[in-house]
Amino acid sequence: MISERTLRKWRKDALKDMIGPKDLSPYLNTIDEIRERSRRILSLTQELLDQHLTKKP
């Protein structure tokens, strides 16, 4: 299972990329692709955090 700390770090990094990526990966051509990837990361990490919180005693 992915730790809550890791999920929060991924979300933080994705939010930073939404504002403006610091470096362009050679695999991604445009800022729109980077923002789309960040939106997907945000969505996925939110779902995983919700699952993590509902499983806490």
Short mmCIF file of C-alpha atoms in Angstrom, two decimals:
data_model
loop_
_atom_site.label_atom_id
_atom_site.label_comp_id
_atom_site.label_asym_id
_atom_site.label_seq_id
_atom_site.Cartn_x
_atom_site.Cartn_y
_atom_site.Cartn_z
CA MET A 1 0.00 0.00 0.00
CA ILE A 2 1.19 3.50 -0.78
CA SER A 3 1.75 5.60 2.33
CA GLU A 4 -0.26 8.72 3.02
CA ARG A 5 2.98 10.71 3.09
CA THR A 6 3.87 9.58 -0.45
CA LEU A 7 0.40 10.45 -1.74
CA ARG A 8 0.63 13.93 -0.24
CA LYS A 9 4.07 14.45 -1.80
CA TRP A 10 2.77 13.40 -5.23
CA ARG A 11 -0.17 15.80 -4.86
CA LYS A 12 2.16 18.64 -3.89
CA ASP A 13 4.39 18.00 -6.91
CA ALA A 14 1.37 17.79 -9.23
CA LEU A 15 0.02 21.09 -7.92
CA LYS A 16 3.38 22.74 -8.56
CA ASP A 17 3.34 21.41 -12.13
CA MET A 18 -0.18 22.79 -12.65
CA ILE A 19 1.12 26.28 -11.85
CA GLY A 20 4.13 25.91 -14.10
CA PRO A 21 6.47 23.00 -14.69
CA LYS A 22 10.08 23.62 -13.75
CA ASP A 23 11.50 21.36 -16.41
CA LEU A 24 10.08 19.83 -19.55
CA SER A 25 10.45 16.10 -19.78
CA PRO A 26 11.68 14.86 -23.16
CA TYR A 27 8.66 12.54 -23.22
CA LEU A 28 6.13 15.35 -22.91
CA ASN A 29 5.86 17.88 -25.71
CA THR A 30 3.60 20.58 -24.37
CA ILE A 31 2.62 22.26 -21.15
CA ASP A 32 -0.95 21.06 -21.79
CA GLU A 33 0.26 17.46 -21.58
CA ILE A 34 2.05 18.21 -18.31
CA ARG A 35 -1.08 19.83 -16.89
CA GLU A 36 -3.23 16.89 -18.00
CA ARG A 37 -0.82 14.48 -16.33
CA SER A 38 -0.95 16.60 -13.17
CA ARG A 39 -4.76 16.61 -13.20
CA ARG A 40 -4.76 12.83 -13.44
CA ILE A 41 -2.26 12.52 -10.58
CA LEU A 42 -4.40 14.84 -8.45
CA SER A 43 -7.51 12.82 -9.15
CA LEU A 44 -5.86 9.49 -8.47
CA THR A 45 -4.12 10.60 -5.29
CA GLN A 46 -7.36 12.11 -3.97
CA GLU A 47 -9.15 8.80 -4.50
CA LEU A 48 -6.34 6.90 -2.80
CA LEU A 49 -6.25 9.34 0.13
CA ASP A 50 -10.01 8.97 0.54
CA GLN A 51 -9.65 5.18 0.61
CA HIS A 52 -6.79 5.45 3.09
CA LEU A 53 -8.82 7.70 5.40
CA THR A 54 -11.90 5.48 5.29
CA LYS A 55 -9.81 2.46 6.30
CA LYS A 56 -8.29 4.22 9.32
CA PRO A 57 -9.74 2.99 12.64
#
